[in-house]
PDB file of C-alpha atoms in Angstrom:
ATOM      1  CA  MET A   1       3.693  26.039 -14.331  1.00 80.00           C
ATOM      2  CA  ASP A   2       2.283  27.178 -11.008  1.00 94.00           C
ATOM      3  CA  LEU A   3       3.219  25.405  -7.785  1.00 96.00           C
ATOM      4  CA  ARG A   4      -0.109  23.569  -7.516  1.00 95.00           C
ATOM      5  CA  ASN A   5       0.288  22.020 -10.956  1.00 95.00           C
ATOM      6  CA  GLU A   6       3.945  21.229 -10.275  1.00 94.00           C
ATOM      7  CA  VAL A   7       2.994  19.262  -7.156  1.00 94.00           C
ATOM      8  CA  LEU A   8       0.201  17.441  -8.978  1.00 92.00           C
ATOM      9  CA  ALA A   9       2.502  16.595 -11.901  1.00 94.00           C
ATOM     10  CA  ILE A  10       5.144  14.902  -9.736  1.00 93.00           C
ATOM     11  CA  GLN A  11       5.171  11.134 -10.218  1.00 91.00           C
ATOM     12  CA  ASP A  12       5.636   9.883  -6.651  1.00 91.00           C
ATOM     13  CA  MET A  13       4.084   6.450  -6.994  1.00 93.00           C
ATOM     14  CA  LYS A  14       6.468   3.465  -6.889  1.00 96.00           C
ATOM     15  CA  VAL A  15       6.045   0.002  -8.338  1.00 97.00           C
ATOM     16  CA  GLU A  16       8.149  -2.945  -7.148  1.00 97.00           C
ATOM     17  CA  PRO A  17       8.288  -6.546  -8.406  1.00 98.00           C
ATOM     18  CA  PHE A  18       6.438  -9.066  -6.268  1.00 97.00           C
ATOM     19  CA  PRO A  19       7.616 -12.678  -6.669  1.00 96.00           C
ATOM     20  CA  THR A  20       4.857 -15.263  -6.834  1.00 94.00           C
ATOM     21  CA  PRO A  21       6.537 -18.695  -6.905  1.00 94.00           C
ATOM     22  CA  GLU A  22       3.215 -20.186  -5.751  1.00 93.00           C
ATOM     23  CA  TRP A  23       1.756 -19.003  -9.068  1.00 93.00           C
ATOM     24  CA  PRO A  24       4.566 -20.008 -11.492  1.00 95.00           C
ATOM     25  CA  SER A  25       2.824 -18.803 -14.651  1.00 96.00           C
ATOM     26  CA  LEU A  26       2.444 -15.333 -13.114  1.00 94.00           C
ATOM     27  CA  ASP A  27       5.862 -15.069 -11.462  1.00 93.00           C
ATOM     28  CA  GLY A  28       7.481 -11.839 -12.650  1.00 93.00           C
ATOM     29  CA  LYS A  29       4.202 -10.362 -13.875  1.00 97.00           C
ATOM     30  CA  ILE A  30       2.805  -9.094 -10.573  1.00 97.00           C
ATOM     31  CA  PHE A  31       3.948  -5.964  -8.772  1.00 98.00           C
ATOM     32  CA  ILE A  32       3.228  -4.084  -5.546  1.00 98.00           C
ATOM     33  CA  ARG A  33       2.391  -0.411  -6.009  1.00 98.00           C
ATOM     34  CA  THR A  34       2.193   2.709  -3.940  1.00 97.00           C
ATOM     35  CA  ILE A  35      -1.451   3.391  -3.187  1.00 97.00           C
ATOM     36  CA  SER A  36      -3.060   6.802  -3.165  1.00 94.00           C
ATOM     37  CA  SER A  37      -3.783   8.686   0.041  1.00 93.00           C
ATOM     38  CA  HIS A  38      -7.469   8.086  -0.654  1.00 93.00           C
ATOM     39  CA  GLU A  39      -6.904   4.317  -0.816  1.00 94.00           C
ATOM     40  CA  ALA A  40      -4.761   4.409   2.343  1.00 92.00           C
ATOM     41  CA  GLY A  41      -7.632   6.185   4.088  1.00 90.00           C
ATOM     42  CA  MET A  42     -10.023   3.452   2.994  1.00 90.00           C
ATOM     43  CA  ILE A  43      -7.707   0.815   4.483  1.00 88.00           C
ATOM     44  CA  ASP A  44      -7.345   2.838   7.697  1.00 85.00           C
ATOM     45  CA  LYS A  45     -11.114   3.133   7.977  1.00 84.00           C
ATOM     46  CA  LEU A  46     -11.546  -0.609   7.521  1.00 83.00           C
ATOM     47  CA  THR A  47      -8.749  -1.340   9.998  1.00 78.00           C
ATOM     48  CA  CYS A  48     -10.174   0.994  12.645  1.00 76.00           C
ATOM     49  CA  SER A  49     -13.706  -0.351  12.246  1.00 66.00           C
ATOM     50  CA  SER A  50     -12.722  -3.795  13.524  1.00 57.00           C
ATOM     51  CA  LYS A  51     -11.252  -5.009  16.767  1.00 55.00           C
ATOM     52  CA  THR A  52      -7.578  -5.999  16.662  1.00 57.00           C
ATOM     53  CA  GLY A  53      -7.164  -9.731  16.286  1.00 57.00           C
ATOM     54  CA  ASP A  54     -10.753 -10.183  15.131  1.00 60.00           C
ATOM     55  CA  LEU A  55     -10.883 -12.979  12.536  1.00 59.00           C
ATOM     56  CA  GLU A  56     -13.549 -11.174  10.506  1.00 62.00           C
ATOM     57  CA  HIS A  57     -11.272  -8.121  10.477  1.00 62.00           C
ATOM     58  CA  MET A  58      -8.378 -10.083   8.967  1.00 62.00           C
ATOM     59  CA  GLU A  59     -10.692 -11.757   6.477  1.00 75.00           C
ATOM     60  CA  ARG A  60     -11.571  -8.289   5.115  1.00 85.00           C
ATOM     61  CA  VAL A  61      -8.445  -6.163   5.606  1.00 91.00           C
ATOM     62  CA  VAL A  62      -5.923  -8.424   3.880  1.00 92.00           C
ATOM     63  CA  PRO A  63      -7.864  -9.057   0.632  1.00 95.00           C
ATOM     64  CA  VAL A  64      -9.126  -5.452   0.390  1.00 95.00           C
ATOM     65  CA  SER A  65      -5.591  -4.162   0.881  1.00 95.00           C
ATOM     66  CA  CYS A  66      -4.142  -6.641  -1.611  1.00 97.00           C
ATOM     67  CA  ALA A  67      -6.724  -5.603  -4.208  1.00 97.00           C
ATOM     68  CA  MET A  68      -5.248  -2.106  -3.871  1.00 97.00           C
ATOM     69  CA  TYR A  69      -1.569  -3.100  -3.681  1.00 98.00           C
ATOM     70  CA  LEU A  70      -1.312  -5.652  -6.521  1.00 98.00           C
ATOM     71  CA  SER A  71      -0.586  -4.151  -9.926  1.00 98.00           C
ATOM     72  CA  ASP A  72       0.961  -4.662 -13.331  1.00 97.00           C
ATOM     73  CA  ALA A  73       4.428  -3.306 -14.178  1.00 97.00           C
ATOM     74  CA  GLU A  74       2.984   0.148 -14.920  1.00 96.00           C
ATOM     75  CA  GLY A  75       1.246   0.408 -11.536  1.00 97.00           C
ATOM     76  CA  ASN A  76      -2.270  -0.252 -12.835  1.00 97.00           C
ATOM     77  CA  ARG A  77      -4.416  -2.154 -10.369  1.00 97.00           C
ATOM     78  CA  ILE A  78      -5.077  -5.752 -11.320  1.00 97.00           C
ATOM     79  CA  PHE A  79      -8.133  -6.043  -9.088  1.00 97.00           C
ATOM     80  CA  THR A  80     -11.101  -3.821  -8.312  1.00 96.00           C
ATOM     81  CA  ASP A  81     -12.425  -3.219  -4.813  1.00 93.00           C
ATOM     82  CA  GLY A  82     -15.209  -5.655  -5.689  1.00 94.00           C
ATOM     83  CA  ASP A  83     -12.650  -8.429  -6.270  1.00 96.00           C
ATOM     84  CA  ALA A  84     -11.556  -8.457  -2.621  1.00 94.00           C
ATOM     85  CA  GLN A  85     -13.949 -11.257  -1.672  1.00 92.00           C
ATOM     86  CA  LEU A  86     -12.591 -13.403  -4.513  1.00 95.00           C
ATOM     87  CA  LEU A  87      -9.012 -12.640  -3.467  1.00 94.00           C
ATOM     88  CA  GLY A  88      -9.924 -13.795   0.024  1.00 92.00           C
ATOM     89  CA  GLN A  89     -10.284 -17.301  -1.421  1.00 93.00           C
ATOM     90  CA  LYS A  90      -6.626 -17.388  -2.553  1.00 93.00           C
ATOM     91  CA  SER A  91      -3.637 -18.757  -0.673  1.00 90.00           C
ATOM     92  CA  PRO A  92      -2.974 -16.977   2.625  1.00 91.00           C
ATOM     93  CA  ARG A  93       0.744 -17.457   1.993  1.00 93.00           C
ATOM     94  CA  VAL A  94       0.668 -15.233  -1.104  1.00 94.00           C
ATOM     95  CA  LEU A  95      -1.808 -12.676   0.227  1.00 94.00           C
ATOM     96  CA  THR A  96      -0.032 -12.291   3.566  1.00 93.00           C
ATOM     97  CA  ARG A  97       3.259 -11.625   1.771  1.00 95.00           C
ATOM     98  CA  ALA A  98       1.553  -9.143  -0.578  1.00 96.00           C
ATOM     99  CA  PHE A  99      -0.151  -7.443   2.368  1.00 94.00           C
ATOM    100  CA  ARG A 100       3.143  -7.051   4.237  1.00 94.00           C
ATOM    101  CA  ALA A 101       5.024  -5.894   1.118  1.00 96.00           C
ATOM    102  CA  GLY A 102       2.309  -3.346   0.319  1.00 96.00           C
ATOM    103  CA  ARG A 103       2.282  -1.975   3.857  1.00 93.00           C
ATOM    104  CA  ALA A 104       6.077  -1.692   3.866  1.00 93.00           C
ATOM    105  CA  LEU A 105       6.231   0.048   0.465  1.00 95.00           C
ATOM    106  CA  ASN A 106       3.556   2.505   1.556  1.00 93.00           C
ATOM    107  CA  GLY A 107       5.073   3.213   4.973  1.00 89.00           C
ATOM    108  CA  LEU A 108       2.084   1.687   6.737  1.00 85.00           C
ATOM    109  CA  SER A 109       4.005  -0.968   8.669  1.00 71.00           C
ATOM    110  CA  LYS A 110       6.346  -0.321  11.565  1.00 67.00           C
ATOM    111  CA  GLU A 111       9.308  -1.104   9.301  1.00 60.00           C
ATOM    112  CA  GLY A 112       7.946   1.080   6.507  1.00 48.00           C
ATOM    113  CA  ALA A 113       7.337   3.976   8.859  1.00 50.00           C
ATOM    114  CA  GLU A 114      10.871   3.635  10.246  1.00 58.00           C
ATOM    115  CA  GLU A 115      12.284   3.656   6.693  1.00 54.00           C
ATOM    116  CA  LEU A 116      10.309   6.785   5.826  1.00 49.00           C
ATOM    117  CA  GLU A 117      11.476   8.455   9.019  1.00 55.00           C
ATOM    118  CA  LYS A 118      15.095   7.470   8.333  1.00 64.00           C
ATOM    119  CA  ASN A 119      14.890   9.055   4.862  1.00 57.00           C
ATOM    120  CA  SER A 120      13.248  12.223   6.146  1.00 53.00           C
ATOM    121  CA  GLU A 121      14.401  15.347   7.872  1.00 56.00           C
ATOM    122  CA  PRO A 122      12.181  17.247  10.312  1.00 52.00           C
ATOM    123  CA  ILE A 123      10.918  20.660   9.271  1.00 45.00           C
ATOM    124  CA  THR A 124       8.729  23.190  11.002  1.00 46.00           C
ATOM    125  CA  THR A 125       5.789  24.732   9.183  1.00 45.00           C
ATOM    126  CA  GLY A 126       3.915  27.889  10.061  1.00 50.00           C
ATOM    127  CA  ASP A 127       3.943  29.252  13.571  1.00 47.00           C
ATOM    128  CA  SER A 128       2.837  26.019  15.213  1.00 44.00           C
ATOM    129  CA  GLY A 129       6.342  24.737  15.908  1.00 45.00           C
ATOM    130  CA  ILE A 130       5.141  21.224  15.064  1.00 43.00           C
ATOM    131  CA  PRO A 131       7.823  19.249  13.183  1.00 45.00           C
ATOM    132  CA  PHE A 132       6.757  17.339  10.100  1.00 40.00           C
ATOM    133  CA  PRO A 133       8.985  14.830   8.245  1.00 46.00           C
ATOM    134  CA  LEU A 134      10.116  15.953   4.802  1.00 42.00           C
ATOM    135  CA  PRO A 135      10.905  13.020   2.478  1.00 46.00           C
ATOM    136  CA  SER A 136      14.430  13.146   1.079  1.00 44.00           C
ATOM    137  CA  GLU A 137      14.889  12.710  -2.654  1.00 38.00           C
TER     138      GLU A 137
END
């Protein structure tokens, strides 16, 4: 197998249980998953398009992100992007926890970024001399 196919074949997506005591019949059935770089870019774009602290911003970012983070045990999304508006009608307690858990798992929160950095070692690529973190296995 060539290097390109080796990289593409690596399963680097994680799935972690997400407790939902507010939804007793679903507790133990919902998970938080690693999102793709494409999905992370979509969240970044949405986040950057709104002013920080803007209520409309939070009304969109949290449900859109949760639609991407929430999954079944195999990491399959439960919700489509189009479901975000419906998710926005659910309990803020559950969605805020899911949002924070998803950001942490994906290294998008301060704590998640610190964890990724802690488990990485700097490397230098090319002639640029710019260090990039290399995730440890």
